[in-house]
Coordinates of C-alpha atoms and ligand atoms in Angstrom, one line a residue:
Chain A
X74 CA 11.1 -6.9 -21.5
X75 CA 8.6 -9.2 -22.5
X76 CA 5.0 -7.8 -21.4
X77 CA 3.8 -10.4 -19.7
X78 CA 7.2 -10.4 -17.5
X79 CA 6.6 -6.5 -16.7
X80 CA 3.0 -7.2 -15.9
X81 CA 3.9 -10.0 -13.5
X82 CA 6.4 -7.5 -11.8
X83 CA 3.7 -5.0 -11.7
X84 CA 1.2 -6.8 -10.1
X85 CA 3.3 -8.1 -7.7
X86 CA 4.3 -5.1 -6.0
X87 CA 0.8 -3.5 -6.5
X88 CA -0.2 -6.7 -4.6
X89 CA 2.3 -6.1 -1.8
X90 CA 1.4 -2.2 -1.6
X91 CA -1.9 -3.1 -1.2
X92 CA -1.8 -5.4 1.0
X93 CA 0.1 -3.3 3.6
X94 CA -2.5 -0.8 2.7
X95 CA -5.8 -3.1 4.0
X96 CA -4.4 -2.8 7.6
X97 CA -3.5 0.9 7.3
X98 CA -6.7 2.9 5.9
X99 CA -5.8 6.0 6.9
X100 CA -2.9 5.6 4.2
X101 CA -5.1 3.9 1.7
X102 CA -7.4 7.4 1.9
X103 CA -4.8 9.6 1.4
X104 CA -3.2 7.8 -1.6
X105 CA -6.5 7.5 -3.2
X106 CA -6.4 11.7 -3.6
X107 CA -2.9 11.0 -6.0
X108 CA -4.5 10.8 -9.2
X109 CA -1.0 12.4 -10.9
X110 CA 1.2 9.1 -12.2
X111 CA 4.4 8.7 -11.0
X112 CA 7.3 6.7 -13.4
X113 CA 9.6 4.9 -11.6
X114 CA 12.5 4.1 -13.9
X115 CA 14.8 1.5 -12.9
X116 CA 18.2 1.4 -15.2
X117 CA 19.3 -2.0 -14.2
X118 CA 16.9 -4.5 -14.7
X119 CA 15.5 -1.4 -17.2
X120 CA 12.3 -1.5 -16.6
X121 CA 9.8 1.4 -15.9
X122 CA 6.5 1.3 -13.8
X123 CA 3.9 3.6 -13.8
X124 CA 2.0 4.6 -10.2
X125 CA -1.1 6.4 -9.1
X126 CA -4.0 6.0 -6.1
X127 CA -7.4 4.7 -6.7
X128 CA -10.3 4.3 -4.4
X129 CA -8.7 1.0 -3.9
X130 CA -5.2 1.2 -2.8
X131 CA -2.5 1.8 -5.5
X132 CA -2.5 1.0 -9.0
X133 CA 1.4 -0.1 -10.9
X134 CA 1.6 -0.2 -14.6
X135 CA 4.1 -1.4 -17.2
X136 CA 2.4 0.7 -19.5
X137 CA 0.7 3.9 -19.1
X138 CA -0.8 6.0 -21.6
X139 CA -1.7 9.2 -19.5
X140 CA 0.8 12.2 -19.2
X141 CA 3.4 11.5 -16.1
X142 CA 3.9 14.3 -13.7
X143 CA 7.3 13.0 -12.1
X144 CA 10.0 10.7 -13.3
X145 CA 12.6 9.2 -11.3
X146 CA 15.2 7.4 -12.4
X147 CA 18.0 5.4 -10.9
X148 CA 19.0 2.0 -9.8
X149 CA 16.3 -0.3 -8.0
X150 CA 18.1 -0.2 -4.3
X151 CA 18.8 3.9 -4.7
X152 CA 15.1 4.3 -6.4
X153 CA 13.5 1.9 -3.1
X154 CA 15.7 3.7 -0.3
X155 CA 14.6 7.4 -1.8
X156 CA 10.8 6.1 -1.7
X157 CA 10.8 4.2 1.6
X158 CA 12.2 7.0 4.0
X159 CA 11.6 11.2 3.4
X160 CA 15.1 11.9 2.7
X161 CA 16.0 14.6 -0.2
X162 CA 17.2 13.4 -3.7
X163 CA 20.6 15.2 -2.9
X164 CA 22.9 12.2 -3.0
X165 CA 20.4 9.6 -3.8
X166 CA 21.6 8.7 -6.7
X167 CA 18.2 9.3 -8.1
X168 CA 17.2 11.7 -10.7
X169 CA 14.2 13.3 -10.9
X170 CA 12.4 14.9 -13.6
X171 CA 8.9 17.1 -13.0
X172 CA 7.1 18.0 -10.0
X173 CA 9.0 17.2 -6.7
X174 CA 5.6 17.4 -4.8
X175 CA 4.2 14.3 -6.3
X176 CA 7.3 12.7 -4.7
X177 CA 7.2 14.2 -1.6
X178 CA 3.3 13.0 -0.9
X179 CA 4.1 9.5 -2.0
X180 CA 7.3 9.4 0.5
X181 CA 4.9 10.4 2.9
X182 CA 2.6 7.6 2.4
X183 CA 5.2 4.8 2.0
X184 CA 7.2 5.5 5.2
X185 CA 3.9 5.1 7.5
X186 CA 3.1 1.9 5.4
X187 CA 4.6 -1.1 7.5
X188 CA 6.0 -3.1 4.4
X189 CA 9.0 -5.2 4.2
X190 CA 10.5 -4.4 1.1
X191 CA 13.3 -7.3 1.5
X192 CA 10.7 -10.0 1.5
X193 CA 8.4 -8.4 -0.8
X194 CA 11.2 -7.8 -3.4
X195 CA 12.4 -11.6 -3.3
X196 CA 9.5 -12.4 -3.4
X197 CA 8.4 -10.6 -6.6
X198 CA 11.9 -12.2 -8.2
X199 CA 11.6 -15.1 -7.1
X200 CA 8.0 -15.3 -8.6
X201 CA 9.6 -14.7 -12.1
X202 CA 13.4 -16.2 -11.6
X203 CA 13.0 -18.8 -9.3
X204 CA 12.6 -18.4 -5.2
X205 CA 16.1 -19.1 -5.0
X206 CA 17.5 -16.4 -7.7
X207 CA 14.6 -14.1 -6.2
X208 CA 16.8 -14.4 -2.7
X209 CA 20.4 -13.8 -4.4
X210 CA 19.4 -10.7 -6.2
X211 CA 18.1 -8.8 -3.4
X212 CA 21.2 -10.2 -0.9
X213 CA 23.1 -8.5 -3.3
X214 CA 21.3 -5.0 -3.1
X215 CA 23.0 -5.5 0.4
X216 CA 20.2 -5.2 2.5
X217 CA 22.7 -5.8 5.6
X218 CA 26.1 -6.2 6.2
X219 CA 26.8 -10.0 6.6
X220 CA 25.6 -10.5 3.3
X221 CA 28.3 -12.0 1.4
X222 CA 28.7 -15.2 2.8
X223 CA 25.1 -15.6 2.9
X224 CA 25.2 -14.9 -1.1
X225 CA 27.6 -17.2 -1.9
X226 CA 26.1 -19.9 0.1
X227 CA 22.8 -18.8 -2.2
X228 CA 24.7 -19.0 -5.0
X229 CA 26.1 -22.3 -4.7
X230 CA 22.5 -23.5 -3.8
X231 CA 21.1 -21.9 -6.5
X232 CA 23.5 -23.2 -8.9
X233 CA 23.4 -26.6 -7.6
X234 CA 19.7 -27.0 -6.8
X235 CA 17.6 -24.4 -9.0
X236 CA 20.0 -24.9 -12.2
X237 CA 21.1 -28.3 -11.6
X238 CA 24.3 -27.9 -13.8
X239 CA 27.1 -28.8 -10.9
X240 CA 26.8 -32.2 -9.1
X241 CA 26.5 -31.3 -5.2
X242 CA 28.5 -33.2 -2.6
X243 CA 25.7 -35.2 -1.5
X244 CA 25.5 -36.1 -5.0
X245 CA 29.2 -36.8 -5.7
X246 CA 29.2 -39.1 -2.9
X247 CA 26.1 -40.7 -4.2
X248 CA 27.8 -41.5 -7.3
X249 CA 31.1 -42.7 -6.4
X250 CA 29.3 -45.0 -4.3
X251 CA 27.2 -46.0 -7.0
X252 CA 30.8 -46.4 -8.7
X253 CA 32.0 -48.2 -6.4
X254 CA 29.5 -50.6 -6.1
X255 CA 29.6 -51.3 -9.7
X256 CA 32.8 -51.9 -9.6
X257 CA 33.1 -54.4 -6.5
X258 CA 29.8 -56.0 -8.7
X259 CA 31.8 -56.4 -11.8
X260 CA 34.7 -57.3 -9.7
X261 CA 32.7 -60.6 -8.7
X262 CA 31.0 -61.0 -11.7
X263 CA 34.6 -61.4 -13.3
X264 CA 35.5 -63.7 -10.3
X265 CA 32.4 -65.8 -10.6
X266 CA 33.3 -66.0 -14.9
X267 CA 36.3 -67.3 -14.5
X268 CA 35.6 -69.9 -11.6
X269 CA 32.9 -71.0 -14.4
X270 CA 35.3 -71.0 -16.9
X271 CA 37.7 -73.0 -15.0
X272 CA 35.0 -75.7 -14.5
X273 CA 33.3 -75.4 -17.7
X274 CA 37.0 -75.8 -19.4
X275 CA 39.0 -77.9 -16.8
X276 CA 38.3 -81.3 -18.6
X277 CA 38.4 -80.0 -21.9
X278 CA 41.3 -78.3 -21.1
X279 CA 42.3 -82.2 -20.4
X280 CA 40.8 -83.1 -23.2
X281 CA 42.8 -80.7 -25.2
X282 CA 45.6 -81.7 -23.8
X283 CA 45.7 -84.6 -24.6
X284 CA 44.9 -84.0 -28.1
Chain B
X202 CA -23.0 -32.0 -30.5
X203 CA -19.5 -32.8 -30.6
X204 CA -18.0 -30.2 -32.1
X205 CA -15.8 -32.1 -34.7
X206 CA -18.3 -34.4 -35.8
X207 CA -19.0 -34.6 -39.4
X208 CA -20.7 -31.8 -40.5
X209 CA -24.1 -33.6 -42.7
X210 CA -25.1 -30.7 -43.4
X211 CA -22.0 -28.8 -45.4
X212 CA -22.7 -28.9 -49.4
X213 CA -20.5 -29.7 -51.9
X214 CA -21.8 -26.4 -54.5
X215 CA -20.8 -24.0 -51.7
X216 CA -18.3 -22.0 -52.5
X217 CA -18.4 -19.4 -49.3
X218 CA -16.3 -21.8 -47.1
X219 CA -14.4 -21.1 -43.9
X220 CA -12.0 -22.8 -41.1
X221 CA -13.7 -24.3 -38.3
X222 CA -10.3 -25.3 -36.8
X223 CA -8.4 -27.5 -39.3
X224 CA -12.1 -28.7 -40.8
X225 CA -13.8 -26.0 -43.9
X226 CA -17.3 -25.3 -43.0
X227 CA -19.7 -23.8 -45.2
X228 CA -19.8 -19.9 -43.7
X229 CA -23.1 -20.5 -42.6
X230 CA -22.4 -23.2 -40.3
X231 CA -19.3 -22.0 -38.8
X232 CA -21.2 -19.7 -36.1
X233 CA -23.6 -22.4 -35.2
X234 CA -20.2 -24.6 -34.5
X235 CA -18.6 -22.0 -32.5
X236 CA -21.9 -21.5 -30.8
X237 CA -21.7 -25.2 -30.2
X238 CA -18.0 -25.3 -28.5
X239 CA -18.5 -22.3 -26.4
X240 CA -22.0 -23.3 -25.1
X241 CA -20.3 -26.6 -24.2
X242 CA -17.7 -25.2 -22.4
X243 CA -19.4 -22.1 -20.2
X244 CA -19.6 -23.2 -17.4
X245 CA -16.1 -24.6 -16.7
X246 CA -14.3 -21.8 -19.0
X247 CA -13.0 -19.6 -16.2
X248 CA -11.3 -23.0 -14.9
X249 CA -10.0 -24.4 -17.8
X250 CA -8.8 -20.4 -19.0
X251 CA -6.3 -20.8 -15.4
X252 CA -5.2 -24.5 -16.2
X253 CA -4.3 -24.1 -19.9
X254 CA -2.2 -20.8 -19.4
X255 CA -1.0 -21.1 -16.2
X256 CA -3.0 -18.2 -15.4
X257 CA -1.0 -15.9 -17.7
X258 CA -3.9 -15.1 -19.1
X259 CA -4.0 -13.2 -16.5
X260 CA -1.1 -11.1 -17.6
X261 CA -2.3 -10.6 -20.5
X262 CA -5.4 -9.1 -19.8
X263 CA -3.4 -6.4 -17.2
X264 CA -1.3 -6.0 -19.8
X265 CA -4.6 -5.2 -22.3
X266 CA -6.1 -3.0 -19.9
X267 CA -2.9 -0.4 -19.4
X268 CA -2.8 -0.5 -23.0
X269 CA -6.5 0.9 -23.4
X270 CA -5.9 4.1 -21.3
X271 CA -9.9 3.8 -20.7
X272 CA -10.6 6.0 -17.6
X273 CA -13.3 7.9 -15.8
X274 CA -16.0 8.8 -18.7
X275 CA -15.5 6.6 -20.6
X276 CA -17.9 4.3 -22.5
X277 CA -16.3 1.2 -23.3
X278 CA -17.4 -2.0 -25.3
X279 CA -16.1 -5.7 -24.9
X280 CA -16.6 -8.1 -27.7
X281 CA -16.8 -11.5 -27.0
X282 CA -16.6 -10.8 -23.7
X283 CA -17.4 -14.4 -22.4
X284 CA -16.8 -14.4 -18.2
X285 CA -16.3 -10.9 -18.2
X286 CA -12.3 -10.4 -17.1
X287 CA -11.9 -7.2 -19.0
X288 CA -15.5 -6.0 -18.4
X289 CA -14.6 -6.2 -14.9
X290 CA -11.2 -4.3 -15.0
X291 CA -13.3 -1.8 -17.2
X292 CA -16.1 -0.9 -15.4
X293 CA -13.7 0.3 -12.3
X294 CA -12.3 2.1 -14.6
X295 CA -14.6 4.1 -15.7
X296 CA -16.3 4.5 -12.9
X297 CA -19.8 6.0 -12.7
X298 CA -19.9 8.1 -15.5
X299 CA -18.8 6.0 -17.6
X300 CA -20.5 2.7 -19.3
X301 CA -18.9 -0.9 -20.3
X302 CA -21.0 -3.2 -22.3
X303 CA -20.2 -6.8 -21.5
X304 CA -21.3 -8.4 -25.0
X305 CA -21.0 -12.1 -26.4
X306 CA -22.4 -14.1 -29.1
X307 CA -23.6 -17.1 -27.1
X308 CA -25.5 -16.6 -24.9
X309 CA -24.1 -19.2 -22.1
X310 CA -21.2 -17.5 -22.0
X311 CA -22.6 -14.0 -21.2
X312 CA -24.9 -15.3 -18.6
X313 CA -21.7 -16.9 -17.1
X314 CA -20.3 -13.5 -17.6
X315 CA -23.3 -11.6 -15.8
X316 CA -23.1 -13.7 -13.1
X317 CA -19.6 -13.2 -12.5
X318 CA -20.1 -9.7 -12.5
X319 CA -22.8 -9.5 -9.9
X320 CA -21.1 -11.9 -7.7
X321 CA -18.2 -9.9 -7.5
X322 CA -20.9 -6.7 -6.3
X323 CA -20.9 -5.1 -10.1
X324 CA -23.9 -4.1 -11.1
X325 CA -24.4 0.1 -11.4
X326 CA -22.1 1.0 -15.2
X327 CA -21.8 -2.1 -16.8
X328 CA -25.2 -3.8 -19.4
X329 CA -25.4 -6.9 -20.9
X330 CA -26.0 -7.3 -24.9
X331 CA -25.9 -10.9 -27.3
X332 CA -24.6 -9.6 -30.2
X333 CA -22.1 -10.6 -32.7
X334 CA -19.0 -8.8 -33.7
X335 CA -19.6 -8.6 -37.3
X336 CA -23.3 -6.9 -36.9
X337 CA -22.9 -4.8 -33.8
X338 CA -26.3 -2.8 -33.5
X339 CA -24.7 0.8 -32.3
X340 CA -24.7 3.9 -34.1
X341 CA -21.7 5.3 -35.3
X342 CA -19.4 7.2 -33.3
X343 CA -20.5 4.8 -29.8
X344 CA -17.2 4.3 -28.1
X345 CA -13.8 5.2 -27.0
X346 CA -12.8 2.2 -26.6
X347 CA -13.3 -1.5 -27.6
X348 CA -12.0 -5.1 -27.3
X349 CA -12.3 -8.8 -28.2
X350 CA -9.7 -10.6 -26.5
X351 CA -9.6 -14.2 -27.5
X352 CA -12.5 -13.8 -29.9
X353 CA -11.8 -12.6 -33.2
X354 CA -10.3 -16.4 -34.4
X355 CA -13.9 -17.7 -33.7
X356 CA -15.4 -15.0 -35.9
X357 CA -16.2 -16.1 -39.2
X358 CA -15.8 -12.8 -41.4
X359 CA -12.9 -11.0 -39.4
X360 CA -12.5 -8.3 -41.9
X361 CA -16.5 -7.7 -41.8
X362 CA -16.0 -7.6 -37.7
X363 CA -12.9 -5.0 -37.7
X364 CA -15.0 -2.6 -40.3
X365 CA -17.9 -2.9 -38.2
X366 CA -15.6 -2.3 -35.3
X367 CA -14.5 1.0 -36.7
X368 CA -17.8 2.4 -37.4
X369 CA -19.2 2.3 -33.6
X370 CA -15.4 3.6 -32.5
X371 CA -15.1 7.2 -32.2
X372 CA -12.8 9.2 -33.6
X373 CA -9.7 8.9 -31.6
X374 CA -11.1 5.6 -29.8
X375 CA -8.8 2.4 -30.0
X376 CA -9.4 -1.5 -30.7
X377 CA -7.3 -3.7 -28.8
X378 CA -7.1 -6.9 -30.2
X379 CA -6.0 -9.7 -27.8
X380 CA -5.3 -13.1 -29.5
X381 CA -3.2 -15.8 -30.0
X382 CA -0.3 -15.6 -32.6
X383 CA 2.7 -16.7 -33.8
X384 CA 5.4 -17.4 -31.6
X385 CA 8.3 -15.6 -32.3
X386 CA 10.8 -18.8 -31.9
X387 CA 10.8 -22.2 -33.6
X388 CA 11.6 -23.9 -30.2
X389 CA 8.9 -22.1 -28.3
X390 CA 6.8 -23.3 -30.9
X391 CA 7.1 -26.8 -31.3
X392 CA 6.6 -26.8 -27.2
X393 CA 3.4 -25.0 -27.6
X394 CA 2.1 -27.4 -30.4
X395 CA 2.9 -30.0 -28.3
X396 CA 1.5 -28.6 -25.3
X397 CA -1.7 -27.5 -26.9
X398 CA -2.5 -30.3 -29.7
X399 CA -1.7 -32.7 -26.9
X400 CA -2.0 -31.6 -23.4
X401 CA -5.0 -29.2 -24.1
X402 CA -7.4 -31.3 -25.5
X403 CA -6.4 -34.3 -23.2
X404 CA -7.4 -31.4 -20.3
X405 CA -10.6 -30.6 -21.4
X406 CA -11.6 -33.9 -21.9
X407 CA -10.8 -34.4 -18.2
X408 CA -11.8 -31.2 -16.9
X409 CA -14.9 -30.3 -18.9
X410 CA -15.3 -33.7 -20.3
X411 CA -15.2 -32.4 -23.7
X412 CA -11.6 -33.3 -25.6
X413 CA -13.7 -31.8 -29.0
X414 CA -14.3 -28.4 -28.3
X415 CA -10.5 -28.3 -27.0
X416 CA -8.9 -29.7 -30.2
X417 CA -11.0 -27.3 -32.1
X418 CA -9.4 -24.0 -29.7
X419 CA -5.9 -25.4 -30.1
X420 CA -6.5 -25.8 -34.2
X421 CA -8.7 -22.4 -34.6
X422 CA -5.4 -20.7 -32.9
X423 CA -3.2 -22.5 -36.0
X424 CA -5.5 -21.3 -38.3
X425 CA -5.9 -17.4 -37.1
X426 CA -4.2 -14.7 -38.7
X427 CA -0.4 -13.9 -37.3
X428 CA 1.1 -10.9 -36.4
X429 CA 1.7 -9.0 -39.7
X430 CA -1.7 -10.6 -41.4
X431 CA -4.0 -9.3 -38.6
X432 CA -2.0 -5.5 -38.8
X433 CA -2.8 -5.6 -42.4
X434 CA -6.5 -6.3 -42.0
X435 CA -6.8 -3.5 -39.5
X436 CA -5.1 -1.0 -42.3
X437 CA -7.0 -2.5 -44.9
X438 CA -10.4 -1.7 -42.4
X439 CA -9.2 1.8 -42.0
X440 CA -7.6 1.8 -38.5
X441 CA -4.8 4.4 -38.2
X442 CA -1.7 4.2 -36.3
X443 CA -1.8 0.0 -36.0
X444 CA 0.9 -1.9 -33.7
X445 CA 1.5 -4.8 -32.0
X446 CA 2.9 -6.2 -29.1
X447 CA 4.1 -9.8 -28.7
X448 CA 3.8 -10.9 -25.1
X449 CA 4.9 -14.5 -24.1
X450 CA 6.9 -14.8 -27.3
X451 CA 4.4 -14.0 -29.5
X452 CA 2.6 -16.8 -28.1
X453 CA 0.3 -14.0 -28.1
X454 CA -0.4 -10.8 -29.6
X455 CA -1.9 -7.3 -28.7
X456 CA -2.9 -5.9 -31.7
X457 CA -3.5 -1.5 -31.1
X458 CA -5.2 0.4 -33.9
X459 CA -6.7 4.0 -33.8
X460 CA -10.1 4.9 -35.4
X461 CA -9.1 7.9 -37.2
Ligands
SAM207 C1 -12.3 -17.9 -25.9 S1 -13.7 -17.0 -25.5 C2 -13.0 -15.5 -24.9 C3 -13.7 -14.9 -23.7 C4 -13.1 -13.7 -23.0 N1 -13.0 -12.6 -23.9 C5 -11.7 -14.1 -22.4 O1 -10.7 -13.5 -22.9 O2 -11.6 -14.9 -21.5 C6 -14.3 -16.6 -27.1 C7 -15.7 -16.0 -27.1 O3 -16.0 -15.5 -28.4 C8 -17.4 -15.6 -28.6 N2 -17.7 -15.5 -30.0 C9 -17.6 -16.4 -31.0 N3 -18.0 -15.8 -32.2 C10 -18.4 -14.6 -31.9 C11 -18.9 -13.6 -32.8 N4 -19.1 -13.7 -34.1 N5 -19.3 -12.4 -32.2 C12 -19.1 -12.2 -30.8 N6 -18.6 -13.2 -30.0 C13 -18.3 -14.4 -30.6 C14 -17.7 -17.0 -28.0 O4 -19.1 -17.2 -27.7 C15 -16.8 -17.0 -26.7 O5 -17.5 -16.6 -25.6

């Protein structure tokens, strides 16, 4: 992944963490005392980001050059759900490699942060892809249940209105006015020609005639 | 002055010529023309940085910064430093036992720079120095780690810079090189030479006023090493261990080298 993609991602969540944290300091203490980086490895978008506390609020890398202490490693939705709530890896579908503590104190954190992951994660997308990509990729992590027709209505939007590559109905309709207009135009243009014709020609035509 | 105006001065003997964008300068002259672009443009640089890039310069300064692995301790020096975006990042990261020096050549820029700094309330680990990158008055052995982002093209001996660069390094401390290069894809480029032989000057003559000094960035970028050449001259300095990474499709490039 380009760099300067990666670094966009990461400073779009750090921006979102942070945030949350300005209205929660209590939180914003504690995570200052986790100096230990945490990798979060997503397999689909690959993409890893490094995390650790500061004095001021959480800092996300794309690139980190200090030892990690824990490495988890799944898929984004399994990686988010493991991080928002304190439930156990078993069944997660997350892997984790190194110190379970670090996770633990970071799960701790995040589940009394009041952050809406949903919006934050489109957002964050739809910063790089497009608002409206940004909201078909996290309907499909399946955030609730009447999803699907929601995505597909996304979809066609997105295709239609984002991509521009398929005409939408509005559009068709547009044009086969527009069609039909020129047609009806060209329809009297041809009837107006020929009523010329038949004056510019009718003595001629005699004329010829009589030739 | 304008900084594309004829240069009266520039003698026909010389031999010791240089780029000043597409123009060859006498060596000499080409700091004073740099000096005379960059004093032209202080004031308004921060704005005009935003507009030209879209603010991923942005980007690419985080991206510079994770890179450097400076933290706590560390004493850290930025060359060309201009407004002071990396100086910034730096001296939070290093926090108070640790030292950045915020240096530039010109000295609008750096007072721009200082400014900046204490506006934004920092004041206790960071100093100030003019200096230029080919003559940097440290001993040897100074720091762990140093950068010129967007600098080096403007420096008239690079090769003298990067050796002088290496001598103030310590062992083990990096360079980090941020600068434009060669974009990796022939589509992406003609885009880019459209948008910055066009578009970029036509900006800073309605932003700053100043179309010049703007046809001379988008030319001196042409005219700076790419990818491969600049890893070479860090070898050929002495750095150890020397990568790159392309960011933006190679529209720019983070050049890494160890001091060994
Ligand atoms: C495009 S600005 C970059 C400023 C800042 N680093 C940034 O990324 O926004 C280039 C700077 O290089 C400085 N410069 C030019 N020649 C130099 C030299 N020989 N030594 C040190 N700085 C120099 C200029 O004064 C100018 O401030």
């Amino acid at each position: 992944m380009d760099p300067s993609i990666s670094a966009a991602i990461t400073a779009s969540i750090e921006s979102v963490i942070n945030t949350a944290f300005k209205y929660d300091p209590a939180s914003q203490q504690k995570i200052a005392e986790i100096t230990d980086v945490l990798a979060i490895e997503s397999t689909a978008p690959a993409l890893t980001i490094y995390c650790h506390g500061t004095s001021d609020g959480v800092r996300i890398m794309s690139h980190c050059e200090a030892p990690t202490a824990t490495q988890l490693i799944g898929t984004p939705l399994a990686l988010i759900s493991l991080l928002k709530k304190p439930t156990t890896l078993a069944g997660s579908g997350v892997e984790l490699v190194g110190s379970v503590g670090l996770l633990q104190r970071w799960q701790a954190i995040l589940n009394d942060l009041d952050i809406d992951w949903e919006d934050a994660i489109s957002n964050v997308l739809g910063d790089i892809a497009g608002p409206m990509a940004g909201k078909i990729i996290s309907s499909g992590l399946n955030w609730s249940r009447q999803q699907n027709a929601e995505q597909a209505r996304l979809l066609k939007e997105y295709i239609t209105e984002e991509l521009k590559v398929t005409p939408s109905k509005a559009e068709i309709t547009g044009f086969s006015e527009a069609v039909g207009e020129i047609k009806m135009d060209a329809e009297r243009l041809q009837a107006r020609f020929s009523q010329l014709l038949a004056k510019t020609y009718a003595p001629t035509n005699n004329k010829d005639a009589q030739e | 002055m304008s900084a594309t105006e004829p240069n009266n001065t520039e003698s026909k003997q010389s031999s010791d010529k240089t780029h000043f964008g597409y123009e060859e300068v006498r060596a000499e002259d080409k700091a004073e023309r740099v000096a005379g672009v960059f004093h032209s443009v202080a004031g308004k640089y921060d704005l005009m940085n935003d507009l030209m890039s879209g603010g991923i310069h942005r980007l690419w300064k985080r991206f510079t910064i994770e890179v450097s692995g400076v933290r706590p301790g560390h004493k850290v020096l930025d060359i060309a430093g201009g407004t002071g975006d990396l100086a910034y990042k730096f001296s939070k990261l290093v926090g108070d036992t640790g030292q950045v020096i915020l240096s530039d050549i010109n000295s609008s820029m750096l007072s721009v720079g200082r400014d900046r700094l204490i506006d934004r309330g920092v004041n206790r680990n960071v100093q100030y120095a003019q200096l230029d990158a080919q003559f940097l008055p440290f001993a040897d052995d100074t720091f762990d780690c140093v950068t010129i982002a967007f600098g080096l093209r403007n420096v008239t001996d690079k090769d003298m810079a990067l050796r002088s660069i290496l001598r103030v390094l310590k062992p083990g401390g990096r360079l980090l090189v941020l600068e434009f290069s060669k974009p990796q894809n022939s589509l992406l480029e003609k885009v880019y030479d459209q948008y910055s032989f066009r578009l970029l000057p036509f900006m800073g003559k309605v932003i700053t006023n100043d179309a010049d000094s703007y046809r001379y960035l988008a030319e001196s970028i042409r005219m700076h090493p790419d990818q491969d050449t600049l890893k070479g001259m860090m070898d050929t300095a002495g750095f150890a261990n020397t990568e790159f990474y392309n960011m933006t499709g190679g529209i720019v490039a983070l050049h890494k080298g160890i001091k060994p």
